[in-house]
Amino acid sequence: MVKRNLRGARALVTGASSGIGRELVLELARRGCSTLSLARTEEELRKLVDEANEIRARAFPDSPEHFYIVGDVCSSDVREQAVADAVERFEGLDLLVNNAGAGATLLVEETSDELACELFDLNFFSPLELTKTALPALKESASKGRRPLVVNVASIVGVRGTPYYGVYGASKAALIALTDAWRAELCASGVDFLTVAPGTTATRFFHSLREDKGRPNLPKHAPADPKAVAVEIASAAERGAKRIVPASKSAKALGFFSRHFPALIDDLMKNCASETKASR
Ligand SMILES: NC(=O)c1ccc[n+]([C@@H]2O[C@H](COP(=O)([O-])OP(=O)(O)OC[C@H]3O[C@@H](n4cnc5c(N)ncnc54)[C@H](OP(=O)(O)O)[C@@H]3O)[C@@H](O)[C@H]2O)c1
């Protein structure tokens, strides 16, 4: 059963210049959404918006154009400007996707306070603050009978703490807890929340790590395709899912075994941590 029709929905997507965010903007365009893309790399955003507008011209010529805003989502001015631009251009906002994020792979013991703050600023505080800024517009959307949604892109390492992803995973675990609390608090207002916890996905993520000092020696697994992740996110939004682990069998398995057999995963994680450390 379709709970939400994305056709005609007005969306703001952060971290849209590459990877999952880029593919999601294109998937939303195919489903008839209007999008405002936010990231720091203008050249990539321009190419993306041209592609999205080609889709629009072919399939939804009467809908508003796709556009972008360049900026750092950690800046409150940028966040306010992004929400104001979306509301002005589209006359409202129905979908906020908090996707911008970055990781770091190193032991918790080696993680400086500065790096921990940087990761929490981008992965936790920015979605927290951007959502607060967007809430009046989202509530307004609900009051007009639409079905507004906030999509928070977390990570499977926020579902289960994993060696070398300790502080990054903690920032995503905080985002997951926030999303669950918000879903309950805002249920009566009509604003819904979807948690997305991807596993390893073939994007620029591993080239943009803030620190790269080792990886857990996990069983080999193929990275997910960001297009498949984007399709699963859009479909989950339409059917009203609350949380998904998209497009990765190994991540889904990690989520399942962590919940039902935590001691088994404790052993796996202990082995990965010591093996990787020994081989450094
Ligand atoms: N790839 C994976 O294996 C994986 C697994 C689990 C979860 N995730 C999560 O998925 C989300 C998307 O990541 P991805 O895999 O698609 O990686 P990606 O290709 O590196 O994309 C990250 C996006 O975030 C943007 N971004 C980073 N810092 C920003 C800032 N300060 N302000 C505005 N935009 C910023 C980047 O654009 P600019 O550099 O142009 O600003 C880029 O568009 C992230 O939240 C990530 O934590 C990824």
Coordinates of C-alpha atoms and ligand atoms in Angstrom, one line a residue:
M1 CA 0.0 0.0 0.0
V2 CA 1.4 3.4 -0.9
K3 CA 1.3 5.7 2.1
R4 CA 2.9 8.8 0.4
N5 CA 3.0 9.7 -3.2
L6 CA 6.3 11.4 -4.0
R7 CA 4.9 12.9 -7.2
G8 CA 4.7 16.7 -6.6
A9 CA 6.6 16.5 -3.3
R10 CA 9.0 19.4 -2.6
A11 CA 12.4 18.1 -1.3
L12 CA 15.6 19.5 0.2
V13 CA 18.5 17.0 -0.1
T14 CA 21.8 17.6 1.7
G15 CA 25.1 16.0 0.5
A16 CA 23.7 15.8 -3.1
S17 CA 26.9 16.4 -5.0
S18 CA 27.9 12.7 -5.0
G19 CA 27.1 9.1 -4.0
I20 CA 23.8 8.3 -2.3
G21 CA 22.5 11.9 -2.3
R22 CA 23.2 12.4 -6.0
E23 CA 21.4 9.2 -6.9
L24 CA 18.5 10.0 -4.6
V25 CA 18.0 13.4 -6.2
L26 CA 17.8 11.7 -9.6
E27 CA 15.4 9.0 -8.3
L28 CA 13.2 11.7 -6.7
A29 CA 13.2 13.6 -10.1
R30 CA 12.1 10.3 -11.8
R31 CA 9.2 10.0 -9.3
G32 CA 8.0 13.6 -10.0
C33 CA 9.5 15.5 -7.0
S34 CA 11.0 19.0 -7.1
T35 CA 14.4 19.2 -5.4
L36 CA 16.8 21.6 -3.9
S37 CA 20.2 20.1 -3.7
L38 CA 22.8 21.2 -1.1
A39 CA 26.5 20.5 -1.0
R40 CA 29.8 22.4 -1.2
T41 CA 31.0 21.4 -4.7
E42 CA 29.2 23.7 -7.2
E43 CA 30.4 22.0 -10.4
E44 CA 28.9 18.6 -9.4
L45 CA 25.7 20.2 -8.2
R46 CA 25.3 22.1 -11.6
K47 CA 25.7 18.8 -13.5
L48 CA 23.3 17.0 -11.2
V49 CA 20.6 19.7 -11.5
D50 CA 21.0 19.7 -15.3
E51 CA 20.4 16.0 -15.3
A52 CA 17.4 16.3 -13.0
N53 CA 15.9 19.1 -15.1
E54 CA 16.2 16.9 -18.3
I55 CA 14.2 14.2 -16.5
R56 CA 11.7 16.9 -15.5
A57 CA 11.4 18.3 -19.0
R58 CA 10.7 14.8 -20.4
A59 CA 8.3 13.5 -17.7
F60 CA 6.9 16.4 -15.6
P61 CA 7.2 19.6 -17.7
D62 CA 4.6 21.4 -15.5
S63 CA 6.5 20.9 -12.2
P64 CA 8.9 23.4 -10.7
E65 CA 12.6 23.3 -11.8
H66 CA 15.2 21.5 -9.8
F67 CA 17.9 23.8 -8.3
Y68 CA 20.8 23.8 -6.0
I69 CA 22.5 25.8 -3.2
V70 CA 26.2 25.8 -2.5
G71 CA 27.3 25.7 1.1
D72 CA 28.5 23.9 4.2
V73 CA 25.6 22.3 6.1
C74 CA 27.5 22.9 9.3
S75 CA 26.8 26.6 8.9
S76 CA 23.6 27.9 10.5
D77 CA 23.4 30.7 7.8
V78 CA 23.5 28.0 5.0
R79 CA 20.9 25.9 6.7
E80 CA 18.5 28.8 7.1
Q81 CA 19.1 29.9 3.5
A82 CA 18.5 26.4 2.2
V83 CA 15.1 26.1 3.9
A84 CA 14.1 29.7 3.0
D85 CA 15.1 29.1 -0.7
A86 CA 13.1 25.8 -0.9
V87 CA 10.0 27.4 0.7
E88 CA 10.2 30.4 -1.6
R89 CA 10.8 28.5 -4.8
F90 CA 8.4 25.6 -4.2
E91 CA 5.9 27.5 -1.9
G92 CA 6.5 24.9 0.8
L93 CA 8.5 21.8 1.8
D94 CA 7.4 18.2 2.1
L95 CA 10.6 16.1 2.2
L96 CA 13.9 16.8 4.0
V97 CA 16.8 14.4 3.4
N98 CA 19.6 14.7 5.9
N99 CA 22.3 12.8 3.9
A100 CA 25.5 14.9 4.0
G101 CA 28.0 13.1 6.1
A102 CA 31.6 11.9 6.4
G103 CA 33.5 9.2 8.3
A104 CA 36.8 8.4 9.8
T105 CA 38.4 5.0 10.4
L106 CA 40.6 4.8 13.4
L107 CA 40.7 3.4 16.9
V108 CA 38.6 5.3 19.5
E109 CA 41.7 5.7 21.7
E110 CA 43.4 7.5 18.8
T111 CA 40.5 9.8 18.0
S112 CA 41.2 13.4 19.0
D113 CA 38.4 15.5 20.6
E114 CA 38.6 17.9 17.6
L115 CA 37.9 15.0 15.2
A116 CA 35.1 13.7 17.4
C117 CA 33.5 17.2 17.4
E118 CA 33.9 17.5 13.7
L119 CA 32.2 14.2 13.0
F120 CA 29.3 15.0 15.5
D121 CA 29.0 18.5 14.0
L122 CA 28.4 17.1 10.5
N123 CA 26.7 13.8 11.2
F124 CA 24.5 14.7 14.2
F125 CA 24.2 18.5 14.9
S126 CA 23.7 19.5 11.3
P127 CA 20.7 17.2 10.8
L128 CA 19.4 18.2 14.2
E129 CA 19.6 21.9 13.4
L130 CA 18.5 21.7 9.8
T131 CA 15.4 19.6 10.8
K132 CA 14.5 22.2 13.5
T133 CA 14.8 25.0 10.9
A134 CA 12.6 23.1 8.5
L135 CA 10.0 22.0 11.0
P136 CA 7.6 25.0 10.6
A137 CA 7.5 24.4 6.8
L138 CA 7.0 20.6 7.3
K139 CA 4.2 21.1 9.8
E140 CA 2.6 23.6 7.4
S141 CA 2.8 20.9 4.7
A142 CA 1.0 18.4 7.1
S143 CA -1.7 21.0 7.9
K144 CA -2.5 21.0 4.2
G145 CA -3.1 17.3 4.1
R146 CA 0.3 16.4 2.6
R147 CA 2.5 13.7 4.3
P148 CA 5.8 15.4 5.1
L149 CA 8.8 13.2 5.9
V150 CA 12.4 13.6 7.3
V151 CA 14.8 11.0 6.0
N152 CA 18.0 10.7 8.1
V153 CA 20.8 8.8 6.5
A154 CA 22.7 7.1 9.4
S155 CA 24.8 3.9 9.0
I156 CA 24.9 0.2 9.9
V157 CA 27.9 1.0 12.2
G158 CA 25.5 3.3 14.2
V159 CA 23.2 0.2 14.7
R160 CA 26.2 -1.9 15.8
G161 CA 29.4 -0.4 17.1
T162 CA 32.3 -1.6 14.9
P163 CA 36.0 -1.4 15.5
Y164 CA 37.7 1.5 13.6
Y165 CA 34.3 3.2 13.1
G166 CA 33.8 3.9 16.8
V167 CA 33.3 7.7 16.9
Y168 CA 31.8 7.9 13.4
G169 CA 29.4 5.1 14.4
A170 CA 28.6 6.9 17.7
S171 CA 27.6 10.1 15.7
K172 CA 25.3 7.9 13.5
A173 CA 23.9 6.1 16.6
A174 CA 23.0 9.5 18.1
L175 CA 21.2 10.3 14.9
I176 CA 19.3 7.1 15.0
A177 CA 18.2 7.7 18.6
L178 CA 17.2 11.3 17.8
T179 CA 15.1 10.1 14.8
D180 CA 13.2 7.5 16.9
A181 CA 12.5 10.1 19.6
W182 CA 11.4 12.7 17.0
R183 CA 9.1 10.2 15.2
A184 CA 7.2 9.7 18.4
E185 CA 7.2 13.3 19.5
L186 CA 6.0 14.6 16.1
C187 CA 3.6 11.8 15.3
A188 CA 0.6 14.0 16.2
S189 CA 1.8 16.9 14.0
G190 CA 1.8 14.7 10.9
V191 CA 5.6 14.9 10.3
D192 CA 7.1 11.4 9.9
F193 CA 10.7 10.2 10.1
L194 CA 12.6 7.5 8.2
T195 CA 16.0 6.1 9.4
V196 CA 18.3 4.8 6.7
A197 CA 21.3 2.6 7.8
P198 CA 23.4 1.7 4.8
G199 CA 26.2 -0.7 4.8
T200 CA 29.3 -0.2 2.7
T201 CA 28.3 1.6 -0.5
A202 CA 30.4 2.3 -3.6
T203 CA 30.7 6.1 -3.3
R204 CA 33.4 8.7 -2.6
F205 CA 32.9 8.1 1.1
F206 CA 36.1 6.1 1.6
H207 CA 38.1 8.8 -0.4
S208 CA 36.7 11.6 1.8
L209 CA 37.5 10.0 5.2
R210 CA 38.6 12.6 7.7
E211 CA 41.2 10.1 9.0
D212 CA 42.0 6.7 7.5
K213 CA 44.1 4.6 9.9
G214 CA 42.8 1.0 9.4
R215 CA 39.7 -1.0 8.7
P216 CA 38.1 -3.9 10.6
N217 CA 38.9 -7.3 9.2
L218 CA 35.3 -8.1 8.4
P219 CA 34.2 -10.9 6.2
K220 CA 34.5 -9.9 2.5
H221 CA 31.4 -8.3 1.0
A222 CA 30.5 -6.5 -2.1
P223 CA 29.7 -2.8 -1.7
A224 CA 26.1 -1.7 -2.4
D225 CA 25.3 0.3 -5.5
P226 CA 24.3 3.8 -4.5
K227 CA 21.5 3.8 -7.2
A228 CA 20.0 0.7 -5.5
V229 CA 20.3 2.5 -2.2
A230 CA 18.5 5.5 -3.6
V231 CA 15.7 3.4 -5.1
E232 CA 15.2 1.7 -1.7
I233 CA 15.0 5.0 0.1
A234 CA 12.4 6.4 -2.3
S235 CA 10.3 3.3 -2.1
A236 CA 10.6 3.2 1.7
A237 CA 9.4 6.8 1.8
E238 CA 6.4 6.0 -0.4
R239 CA 5.3 3.0 1.7
G240 CA 5.8 4.7 5.0
A241 CA 8.6 2.5 6.3
K242 CA 10.2 3.7 9.6
R243 CA 13.7 2.3 9.3
I244 CA 15.6 0.4 6.5
V245 CA 19.0 -1.1 5.9
P246 CA 19.1 -0.7 2.1
A247 CA 20.7 -2.8 -0.7
S248 CA 23.3 -4.7 1.3
K249 CA 22.8 -8.4 2.4
S250 CA 25.8 -8.2 4.7
A251 CA 24.6 -5.0 6.4
K252 CA 21.1 -6.5 6.8
A253 CA 22.7 -9.7 8.3
L254 CA 24.7 -7.6 10.7
G255 CA 21.6 -5.7 11.8
F256 CA 19.7 -9.0 12.3
F257 CA 22.4 -10.9 14.2
S258 CA 23.2 -7.9 16.4
R259 CA 19.6 -7.7 17.5
H260 CA 19.0 -11.4 18.0
F261 CA 22.5 -12.9 18.7
P262 CA 24.6 -10.0 20.1
A263 CA 27.2 -12.3 21.8
L264 CA 28.0 -13.9 18.4
I265 CA 28.6 -10.4 16.9
D266 CA 30.7 -9.4 20.0
D267 CA 33.0 -12.3 19.1
L268 CA 33.1 -11.4 15.4
M269 CA 33.9 -7.8 16.3
K270 CA 36.7 -8.8 18.8
N271 CA 38.4 -10.9 16.2
C272 CA 38.1 -8.2 13.5
A273 CA 39.6 -5.6 15.9
S274 CA 42.6 -7.6 17.0
E275 CA 43.3 -9.1 13.5
T276 CA 43.3 -5.6 11.9
K277 CA 45.4 -4.1 14.6
A278 CA 48.0 -6.9 14.4
S279 CA 48.3 -6.4 10.6
R280 CA 48.8 -2.7 10.8
Ligands
LIG1 N1 29.3 4.9 1.5 C1 29.2 4.2 2.5 O1 29.8 3.1 2.7 C2 28.2 4.6 3.6 C3 27.8 3.7 4.6 C4 26.9 4.1 5.6 C5 26.5 5.4 5.6 N2 26.9 6.3 4.7 C6 26.4 7.7 4.8 O2 25.7 8.0 3.6 C7 25.7 9.4 3.5 C8 26.1 9.8 2.1 O3 27.5 9.4 1.9 P1 28.0 8.8 0.5 O4 28.4 7.3 0.8 O5 27.1 9.1 -0.6 O6 29.4 9.5 0.4 P2 29.9 10.7 -0.5 O7 29.9 10.3 -2.0 O8 31.3 11.1 0.0 O9 28.9 11.9 -0.3 C9 28.9 12.7 0.8 C10 28.1 13.9 0.5 O10 28.1 14.8 1.6 C11 28.5 16.1 1.2 N3 29.1 16.8 2.3 C12 30.1 16.4 3.1 N4 30.4 17.3 4.0 C13 29.5 18.4 3.8 C14 29.3 19.6 4.4 N5 30.1 20.0 5.4 N6 28.3 20.4 3.9 C15 27.6 20.0 2.9 N7 27.7 18.8 2.3 C16 28.7 18.0 2.7 C17 29.4 15.9 0.0 O11 29.5 17.0 -0.8 P3 30.6 18.1 -0.9 O12 31.9 17.5 -0.6 O13 30.4 18.6 -2.3 O14 30.2 19.1 0.1 C18 28.7 14.7 -0.7 O15 27.8 15.2 -1.5 C19 26.6 9.9 4.6 O16 25.9 10.4 5.6 C20 27.4 8.7 5.0 O17 27.8 8.8 6.4 C21 27.7 5.9 3.7

